[in-house]
PDB file of C-alpha atoms in Angstrom:
ATOM      1  CA  MET A  18      89.258 145.657  25.913  1.00  0.00           C
ATOM      2  CA  GLU A  19      92.745 147.180  25.800  1.00  0.00           C
ATOM      3  CA  ALA A  20      95.599 145.043  27.110  1.00  0.00           C
ATOM      4  CA  LEU A  21      97.567 146.421  30.038  1.00  0.00           C
ATOM      5  CA  PRO A  22     100.905 147.854  28.964  1.00  0.00           C
ATOM      6  CA  ALA A  23     104.150 146.170  29.941  1.00  0.00           C
ATOM      7  CA  PHE A  24     105.963 147.968  32.735  1.00  0.00           C
ATOM      8  CA  GLU A  25     109.578 147.937  31.641  1.00  0.00           C
ATOM      9  CA  THR A  26     110.266 151.046  33.699  1.00  0.00           C
ATOM     10  CA  SER A  27     108.533 152.517  36.717  1.00  0.00           C
ATOM     11  CA  VAL A  28     106.956 155.317  34.692  1.00  0.00           C
ATOM     12  CA  LEU A  29     103.293 155.578  33.919  1.00  0.00           C
ATOM     13  CA  PRO A  30     102.865 154.562  30.281  1.00  0.00           C
ATOM     14  CA  ALA A  31     101.710 157.361  28.024  1.00  0.00           C
ATOM     15  CA  TYR A  32      97.955 157.730  28.022  1.00  0.00           C
ATOM     16  CA  LYS A  33      97.172 160.490  25.584  1.00  0.00           C
ATOM     17  CA  ARG A  34      93.516 159.507  25.680  1.00  0.00           C
ATOM     18  CA  GLY A  35      93.170 160.818  29.243  1.00  0.00           C
ATOM     19  CA  GLU A  36      95.492 163.786  29.079  1.00  0.00           C
ATOM     20  CA  GLN A  37      94.014 167.272  29.061  1.00  0.00           C
ATOM     21  CA  PRO A  38      95.788 169.852  26.894  1.00  0.00           C
ATOM     22  CA  LYS A  39      98.049 172.246  28.759  1.00  0.00           C
ATOM     23  CA  ARG A  40      96.431 175.563  29.579  1.00  0.00           C
ATOM     24  CA  TRP A  41      97.658 179.092  29.905  1.00  0.00           C
ATOM     25  CA  GLY A  42      98.462 179.885  33.524  1.00  0.00           C
ATOM     26  CA  ASP A  43      98.648 176.236  34.576  1.00  0.00           C
ATOM     27  CA  SER A  44     101.432 174.927  36.789  1.00  0.00           C
ATOM     28  CA  VAL A  45     102.712 171.561  37.961  1.00  0.00           C
ATOM     29  CA  GLU A  46     102.887 170.173  41.479  1.00  0.00           C
ATOM     30  CA  CYS A  47     105.224 167.300  42.365  1.00  0.00           C
ATOM     31  CA  ASP A  48     105.308 165.184  45.495  1.00  0.00           C
ATOM     32  CA  GLU A  49     106.196 161.720  46.668  1.00  0.00           C
ATOM     33  CA  ILE A  50     104.570 159.153  48.963  1.00  0.00           C
ATOM     34  CA  TRP A  51     105.729 155.714  50.050  1.00  0.00           C
ATOM     35  CA  ALA A  52     104.454 152.188  50.507  1.00  0.00           C
ATOM     36  CA  PHE A  53     105.974 148.879  51.489  1.00  0.00           C
ATOM     37  CA  VAL A  54     106.411 146.249  48.789  1.00  0.00           C
ATOM     38  CA  GLY A  55     107.101 142.632  49.685  1.00  0.00           C
ATOM     39  CA  ASN A  56     107.747 143.347  53.370  1.00  0.00           C
ATOM     40  CA  LYS A  57     108.148 146.181  55.856  1.00  0.00           C
ATOM     41  CA  LYS A  58     111.868 146.397  55.097  1.00  0.00           C
ATOM     42  CA  ASN A  59     111.277 147.419  51.471  1.00  0.00           C
ATOM     43  CA  PRO A  60     109.762 150.920  51.226  1.00  0.00           C
ATOM     44  CA  GLN A  61     109.100 152.109  47.671  1.00  0.00           C
ATOM     45  CA  TRP A  62     108.501 155.746  46.851  1.00  0.00           C
ATOM     46  CA  VAL A  63     105.822 156.851  44.415  1.00  0.00           C
ATOM     47  CA  TRP A  64     106.828 160.114  42.753  1.00  0.00           C
ATOM     48  CA  LEU A  65     103.865 161.954  41.208  1.00  0.00           C
ATOM     49  CA  SER A  66     103.146 165.115  39.250  1.00  0.00           C
ATOM     50  CA  TRP A  67      99.819 166.876  38.666  1.00  0.00           C
ATOM     51  CA  SER A  68      98.368 169.756  36.720  1.00  0.00           C
ATOM     52  CA  TYR A  69      97.230 172.510  39.080  1.00  0.00           C
ATOM     53  CA  GLN A  70      94.241 173.572  36.972  1.00  0.00           C
ATOM     54  CA  THR A  71      92.788 170.194  36.030  1.00  0.00           C
ATOM     55  CA  THR A  72      94.278 168.093  38.888  1.00  0.00           C
ATOM     56  CA  GLN A  73      95.049 165.377  36.330  1.00  0.00           C
ATOM     57  CA  THR A  74      98.008 163.146  37.075  1.00  0.00           C
ATOM     58  CA  LEU A  75     100.747 163.906  34.578  1.00  0.00           C
ATOM     59  CA  SER A  76     103.218 161.162  35.499  1.00  0.00           C
ATOM     60  CA  PHE A  77     104.380 158.835  38.217  1.00  0.00           C
ATOM     61  CA  ALA A  78     107.408 156.678  38.927  1.00  0.00           C
ATOM     62  CA  VAL A  79     108.012 154.008  41.564  1.00  0.00           C
ATOM     63  CA  GLY A  80     111.385 153.315  43.158  1.00  0.00           C
ATOM     64  CA  PRO A  81     113.788 154.619  45.795  1.00  0.00           C
ATOM     65  CA  ARG A  82     113.660 158.205  47.003  1.00  0.00           C
ATOM     66  CA  ASP A  83     116.538 159.175  44.760  1.00  0.00           C
ATOM     67  CA  ALA A  84     117.366 161.294  41.730  1.00  0.00           C
ATOM     68  CA  VAL A  85     116.985 158.373  39.298  1.00  0.00           C
ATOM     69  CA  THR A  86     113.335 157.761  40.240  1.00  0.00           C
ATOM     70  CA  GLY A  87     112.697 161.496  40.382  1.00  0.00           C
ATOM     71  CA  ARG A  88     114.078 161.863  36.865  1.00  0.00           C
ATOM     72  CA  LEU A  89     111.817 159.052  35.610  1.00  0.00           C
ATOM     73  CA  MET A  90     108.808 160.929  36.994  1.00  0.00           C
ATOM     74  CA  TRP A  91     110.047 164.251  35.564  1.00  0.00           C
ATOM     75  CA  GLU A  92     110.687 162.817  32.103  1.00  0.00           C
ATOM     76  CA  GLY A  93     107.220 161.233  32.125  1.00  0.00           C
ATOM     77  CA  ILE A  94     105.592 164.668  32.356  1.00  0.00           C
ATOM     78  CA  PRO A  95     104.295 165.748  28.921  1.00  0.00           C
ATOM     79  CA  GLU A  96     106.772 168.154  27.352  1.00  0.00           C
ATOM     80  CA  GLY A  97     104.449 171.173  27.348  1.00  0.00           C
ATOM     81  CA  TYR A  98     103.939 170.830  31.093  1.00  0.00           C
ATOM     82  CA  ARG A  99     107.682 170.520  31.797  1.00  0.00           C
ATOM     83  CA  LYS A 100     108.000 174.169  30.784  1.00  0.00           C
ATOM     84  CA  LYS A 101     105.458 175.317  33.382  1.00  0.00           C
ATOM     85  CA  GLN A 102     106.061 176.659  36.886  1.00  0.00           C
ATOM     86  CA  VAL A 103     106.639 173.727  39.284  1.00  0.00           C
ATOM     87  CA  TYR A 104     105.784 173.632  42.986  1.00  0.00           C
ATOM     88  CA  THR A 105     107.374 171.058  45.313  1.00  0.00           C
ATOM     89  CA  ASP A 106     107.798 170.417  49.017  1.00  0.00           C
ATOM     90  CA  GLY A 107     111.474 171.366  48.828  1.00  0.00           C
ATOM     91  CA  LEU A 108     113.077 167.923  48.678  1.00  0.00           C
ATOM     92  CA  LYS A 109     116.662 168.681  47.568  1.00  0.00           C
ATOM     93  CA  ILE A 110     116.515 166.160  44.702  1.00  0.00           C
ATOM     94  CA  TYR A 111     114.073 168.462  42.880  1.00  0.00           C
ATOM     95  CA  ASP A 112     116.858 171.056  42.568  1.00  0.00           C
ATOM     96  CA  SER A 113     118.708 168.715  40.197  1.00  0.00           C
ATOM     97  CA  LEU A 114     115.560 167.931  38.175  1.00  0.00           C
ATOM     98  CA  ILE A 115     113.882 171.297  37.728  1.00  0.00           C
ATOM     99  CA  ALA A 116     115.415 174.518  36.418  1.00  0.00           C
ATOM    100  CA  TYR A 117     115.931 177.089  39.164  1.00  0.00           C
ATOM    101  CA  SER A 118     113.842 179.687  37.301  1.00  0.00           C
ATOM    102  CA  GLN A 119     110.720 177.510  37.266  1.00  0.00           C
ATOM    103  CA  HIS A 120     111.031 175.727  40.640  1.00  0.00           C
ATOM    104  CA  TRP A 121     109.106 177.123  43.583  1.00  0.00           C
ATOM    105  CA  VAL A 122     109.327 175.542  47.021  1.00  0.00           C
ATOM    106  CA  ALA A 123     106.010 175.643  48.833  1.00  0.00           C
ATOM    107  CA  GLU A 124     106.547 175.978  52.567  1.00  0.00           C
ATOM    108  CA  LYS A 125     104.509 173.659  54.785  1.00  0.00           C
ATOM    109  CA  GLY A 126     101.056 175.144  55.325  1.00  0.00           C
ATOM    110  CA  SER A 127     101.396 177.675  52.492  1.00  0.00           C
ATOM    111  CA  GLY A 128      98.863 175.925  50.251  1.00  0.00           C
ATOM    112  CA  GLY A 129     101.337 175.744  47.377  1.00  0.00           C
ATOM    113  CA  THR A 130     100.959 171.979  47.096  1.00  0.00           C
ATOM    114  CA  ASN A 131      97.249 171.631  47.903  1.00  0.00           C
ATOM    115  CA  ILE A 132      96.559 169.688  44.706  1.00  0.00           C
ATOM    116  CA  ALA A 133      99.416 167.272  45.467  1.00  0.00           C
ATOM    117  CA  GLU A 134      98.246 166.681  49.035  1.00  0.00           C
ATOM    118  CA  GLY A 135      94.627 166.257  47.911  1.00  0.00           C
ATOM    119  CA  CYS A 136      95.615 163.752  45.250  1.00  0.00           C
ATOM    120  CA  ASN A 137      97.818 161.863  47.719  1.00  0.00           C
ATOM    121  CA  ASN A 138      94.793 161.647  50.003  1.00  0.00           C
ATOM    122  CA  TYR A 139      92.688 160.373  47.080  1.00  0.00           C
ATOM    123  CA  LEU A 140      95.307 157.669  46.430  1.00  0.00           C
ATOM    124  CA  ARG A 141      95.401 156.647  50.091  1.00  0.00           C
ATOM    125  CA  HIS A 142      91.645 156.014  49.943  1.00  0.00           C
ATOM    126  CA  ARG A 143      91.914 153.826  46.850  1.00  0.00           C
ATOM    127  CA  VAL A 144      95.251 152.041  47.276  1.00  0.00           C
ATOM    128  CA  SER A 145      95.410 150.480  50.739  1.00  0.00           C
ATOM    129  CA  TYR A 146      99.201 150.103  50.610  1.00  0.00           C
ATOM    130  CA  LEU A 147      99.544 153.889  50.741  1.00  0.00           C
ATOM    131  CA  VAL A 148      97.560 154.345  53.966  1.00  0.00           C
ATOM    132  CA  ARG A 149      99.751 155.752  56.718  1.00  0.00           C
ATOM    133  CA  GLU A 150     100.403 153.383  59.615  1.00  0.00           C
ATOM    134  CA  SER A 151      98.840 150.572  57.585  1.00  0.00           C
ATOM    135  CA  MET A 152      99.547 146.919  58.247  1.00  0.00           C
ATOM    136  CA  SER A 153      99.090 146.087  54.552  1.00  0.00           C
ATOM    137  CA  PHE A 154     101.765 146.082  51.904  1.00  0.00           C
ATOM    138  CA  ALA A 155     101.966 145.231  48.239  1.00  0.00           C
ATOM    139  CA  ARG A 156     103.246 141.720  47.668  1.00  0.00           C
ATOM    140  CA  ASN A 157     104.608 142.389  44.187  1.00  0.00           C
ATOM    141  CA  ILE A 158     106.044 145.573  42.651  1.00  0.00           C
ATOM    142  CA  GLU A 159     104.462 144.949  39.236  1.00  0.00           C
ATOM    143  CA  TRP A 160     100.978 144.603  40.696  1.00  0.00           C
ATOM    144  CA  PHE A 161     101.549 147.679  42.804  1.00  0.00           C
ATOM    145  CA  LYS A 162     102.436 149.664  39.658  1.00  0.00           C
ATOM    146  CA  ARG A 163      99.412 148.253  37.812  1.00  0.00           C
ATOM    147  CA  ARG A 164      97.113 149.218  40.663  1.00  0.00           C
ATOM    148  CA  LEU A 165      98.490 152.755  40.674  1.00  0.00           C
ATOM    149  CA  TYR A 166      98.177 152.948  36.891  1.00  0.00           C
ATOM    150  CA  PHE A 167      94.549 151.788  37.012  1.00  0.00           C
ATOM    151  CA  VAL A 168      93.555 154.230  39.766  1.00  0.00           C
ATOM    152  CA  LEU A 169      95.373 157.199  38.205  1.00  0.00           C
ATOM    153  CA  PHE A 170      94.231 156.466  34.646  1.00  0.00           C
ATOM    154  CA  SER A 171      90.595 156.039  35.780  1.00  0.00           C
ATOM    155  CA  ARG A 172      90.781 159.316  37.699  1.00  0.00           C
ATOM    156  CA  ASN A 173      92.185 161.138  34.654  1.00  0.00           C
ATOM    157  CA  GLU A 174      89.380 159.723  32.500  1.00  0.00           C
ATOM    158  CA  ARG A 175      86.772 161.070  34.969  1.00  0.00           C
ATOM    159  CA  ILE A 176      88.472 164.475  34.981  1.00  0.00           C
ATOM    160  CA  LYS A 177      88.523 164.516  31.180  1.00  0.00           C
ATOM    161  CA  LYS A 178      84.778 163.780  31.014  1.00  0.00           C
ATOM    162  CA  CYS A 179      84.040 166.578  33.501  1.00  0.00           C
ATOM    163  CA  HIS A 180      86.026 169.080  31.415  1.00  0.00           C
ATOM    164  CA  GLN A 181      84.365 167.962  28.177  1.00  0.00           C
ATOM    165  CA  HIS A 182      80.905 168.581  29.646  1.00  0.00           C
ATOM    166  CA  ALA A 183      81.811 171.920  31.222  1.00  0.00           C
TER     167      ALA A 183
END
Protein backbone atom coordinates (compact mmCIF):
# COMPACT_ATOMS: atom_id res chain seq x y z
CA MET A 1 0.00 0.00 0.00
CA GLU A 2 1.27 3.47 -0.93
CA ALA A 3 1.97 5.87 1.92
CA LEU A 4 -0.01 9.10 1.97
CA PRO A 5 2.04 12.04 0.76
CA ALA A 6 3.09 14.79 3.14
CA PHE A 7 1.05 17.96 2.73
CA GLU A 8 3.61 20.72 2.91
CA THR A 9 1.37 22.99 0.85
CA SER A 10 -2.37 23.01 0.30
CA VAL A 11 -2.05 21.66 -3.23
CA LEU A 12 -3.10 18.21 -4.29
CA PRO A 13 0.09 16.17 -4.69
CA ALA A 14 0.80 15.10 -8.24
CA TYR A 15 -0.98 11.89 -9.14
CA LYS A 16 0.06 11.07 -12.66
CA ARG A 17 -1.41 7.60 -12.26
CA GLY A 18 -4.95 9.01 -12.27
CA GLU A 19 -4.52 11.84 -14.73
CA GLN A 20 -6.06 11.52 -18.18
CA PRO A 21 -4.06 13.00 -21.06
CA LYS A 22 -5.25 16.37 -22.29
CA ARG A 23 -7.52 16.20 -25.31
CA TRP A 24 -8.15 18.40 -28.27
CA GLY A 25 -11.09 20.70 -27.62
CA ASP A 26 -10.98 20.22 -23.85
CA SER A 27 -11.30 23.14 -21.45
CA VAL A 28 -10.88 23.76 -17.73
CA GLU A 29 -13.46 24.84 -15.19
CA CYS A 30 -12.45 26.42 -11.88
CA ASP A 31 -14.56 27.07 -8.81
CA GLU A 32 -14.29 27.31 -5.06
CA ILE A 33 -16.33 26.01 -2.13
CA TRP A 34 -15.87 26.47 1.61
CA ALA A 35 -15.94 24.52 4.84
CA PHE A 36 -15.26 25.29 8.47
CA VAL A 37 -12.08 23.91 10.02
CA GLY A 38 -11.62 23.83 13.78
CA ASN A 39 -14.67 25.99 14.51
CA LYS A 40 -17.34 28.08 12.82
CA LYS A 41 -15.08 31.14 12.90
CA ASN A 42 -12.50 29.54 10.60
CA PRO A 43 -13.85 29.11 7.05
CA GLN A 44 -11.40 27.52 4.60
CA TRP A 45 -11.89 27.72 0.86
CA VAL A 46 -11.29 24.75 -1.41
CA TRP A 47 -10.24 25.94 -4.86
CA LEU A 48 -10.71 23.27 -7.54
CA SER A 49 -10.15 22.79 -11.26
CA TRP A 50 -11.59 20.14 -13.58
CA SER A 51 -11.30 18.95 -17.14
CA TYR A 52 -14.53 19.61 -19.03
CA GLN A 53 -14.34 16.48 -21.19
CA THR A 54 -13.32 13.89 -18.61
CA THR A 55 -14.57 15.68 -15.45
CA GLN A 56 -11.34 14.63 -13.72
CA THR A 57 -10.09 16.89 -10.96
CA LEU A 58 -6.92 18.58 -12.13
CA SER A 59 -5.90 20.32 -8.91
CA PHE A 60 -7.12 21.71 -5.63
CA ALA A 61 -5.83 24.03 -2.94
CA VAL A 62 -7.14 24.80 0.54
CA GLY A 63 -6.82 28.18 2.24
CA PRO A 64 -8.33 31.66 2.32
CA ARG A 65 -10.34 33.02 -0.59
CA ASP A 66 -7.37 34.99 -1.85
CA ALA A 67 -4.94 35.18 -4.75
CA VAL A 68 -2.28 33.10 -2.96
CA THR A 69 -4.57 30.06 -2.60
CA GLY A 70 -5.93 30.61 -6.10
CA ARG A 71 -2.39 30.61 -7.47
CA LEU A 72 -1.61 27.35 -5.65
CA MET A 73 -4.62 25.75 -7.34
CA TRP A 74 -3.68 27.25 -10.73
CA GLU A 75 -0.07 26.10 -10.53
CA GLY A 76 -1.24 22.60 -9.57
CA ILE A 77 -3.03 22.23 -12.90
CA PRO A 78 -0.94 20.10 -15.30
CA GLU A 79 0.90 22.37 -17.71
CA GLY A 80 -0.90 21.18 -20.84
CA TYR A 81 -4.26 22.04 -19.29
CA ARG A 82 -3.10 25.52 -18.20
CA LYS A 83 -3.02 26.46 -21.88
CA LYS A 84 -6.68 25.52 -22.41
CA GLN A 85 -9.75 27.75 -22.33
CA VAL A 86 -10.80 28.33 -18.69
CA TYR A 87 -14.34 28.95 -17.43
CA THR A 88 -14.97 30.49 -14.00
CA ASP A 89 -17.79 32.08 -12.04
CA GLY A 90 -16.22 35.52 -12.44
CA LEU A 91 -14.50 35.90 -9.08
CA LYS A 92 -12.14 38.86 -9.64
CA ILE A 93 -9.11 36.93 -8.33
CA TYR A 94 -9.22 34.75 -11.46
CA ASP A 95 -8.37 37.82 -13.56
CA SER A 96 -4.91 37.89 -11.95
CA LEU A 97 -4.39 34.14 -12.40
CA ILE A 98 -5.61 33.44 -15.92
CA ALA A 99 -4.62 35.22 -19.13
CA TYR A 100 -7.39 37.44 -20.47
CA SER A 101 -7.39 35.63 -23.83
CA GLN A 102 -8.21 32.24 -22.29
CA HIS A 103 -10.51 33.28 -19.42
CA TRP A 104 -14.25 33.09 -19.96
CA VAL A 105 -16.69 34.13 -17.26
CA ALA A 106 -19.76 31.92 -17.21
CA GLU A 107 -22.80 33.89 -16.12
CA LYS A 108 -25.03 32.27 -13.50
CA GLY A 109 -27.42 29.85 -15.20
CA SER A 110 -25.48 29.80 -18.48
CA GLY A 111 -24.25 26.23 -18.02
CA GLY A 112 -20.63 27.28 -18.50
CA THR A 113 -19.60 25.77 -15.17
CA ASN A 114 -21.87 22.70 -15.12
CA ILE A 115 -18.94 20.34 -14.54
CA ALA A 116 -17.70 22.46 -11.62
CA GLU A 117 -21.13 22.60 -10.00
CA GLY A 118 -21.68 18.87 -10.53
CA CYS A 119 -18.32 18.03 -9.00
CA ASN A 120 -18.97 20.36 -6.07
CA ASN A 121 -22.23 18.49 -5.51
CA TYR A 122 -20.35 15.17 -5.67
CA LEU A 123 -17.93 16.47 -3.01
CA ARG A 124 -20.77 17.64 -0.77
CA HIS A 125 -22.16 14.09 -0.79
CA ARG A 126 -18.83 12.55 0.19
CA VAL A 127 -17.25 15.14 2.48
CA SER A 128 -19.75 16.14 5.16
CA TYR A 129 -17.85 19.33 6.03
CA LEU A 130 -18.77 20.76 2.62
CA VAL A 131 -22.54 20.35 3.04
CA ARG A 132 -24.27 23.72 3.03
CA GLU A 133 -25.86 24.71 6.33
CA SER A 134 -24.11 21.77 7.99
CA MET A 135 -23.43 21.61 11.70
CA SER A 136 -20.26 19.58 11.11
CA PHE A 137 -16.79 20.94 10.58
CA ALA A 138 -13.34 19.49 10.11
CA ARG A 139 -11.39 19.41 13.34
CA ASN A 140 -7.96 19.49 11.70
CA ILE A 141 -6.81 21.08 8.43
CA GLU A 142 -4.43 18.22 7.58
CA TRP A 143 -7.16 15.60 7.90
CA PHE A 144 -9.49 17.77 5.88
CA LYS A 145 -6.90 17.93 3.07
CA ARG A 146 -6.31 14.17 3.28
CA ARG A 147 -10.03 13.49 3.05
CA LEU A 148 -10.32 15.72 -0.02
CA TYR A 149 -7.27 14.07 -1.57
CA PHE A 150 -8.70 10.59 -0.99
CA VAL A 151 -12.13 11.44 -2.43
CA LEU A 152 -10.73 13.30 -5.45
CA PHE A 153 -8.00 10.74 -6.19
CA SER A 154 -10.50 7.84 -5.94
CA ARG A 155 -12.89 9.66 -8.27
CA ASN A 156 -10.11 10.27 -10.81
CA GLU A 157 -9.16 6.58 -10.68
CA ARG A 158 -12.79 5.60 -11.44
CA ILE A 159 -12.90 8.07 -14.33
CA LYS A 160 -9.63 6.69 -15.70
CA LYS A 161 -10.98 3.12 -15.63
CA CYS A 162 -14.15 4.20 -17.45
CA HIS A 163 -12.11 5.87 -20.20
CA GLN A 164 -9.79 2.87 -20.55
CA HIS A 165 -12.76 0.55 -21.12
CA ALA A 166 -14.55 2.89 -23.52
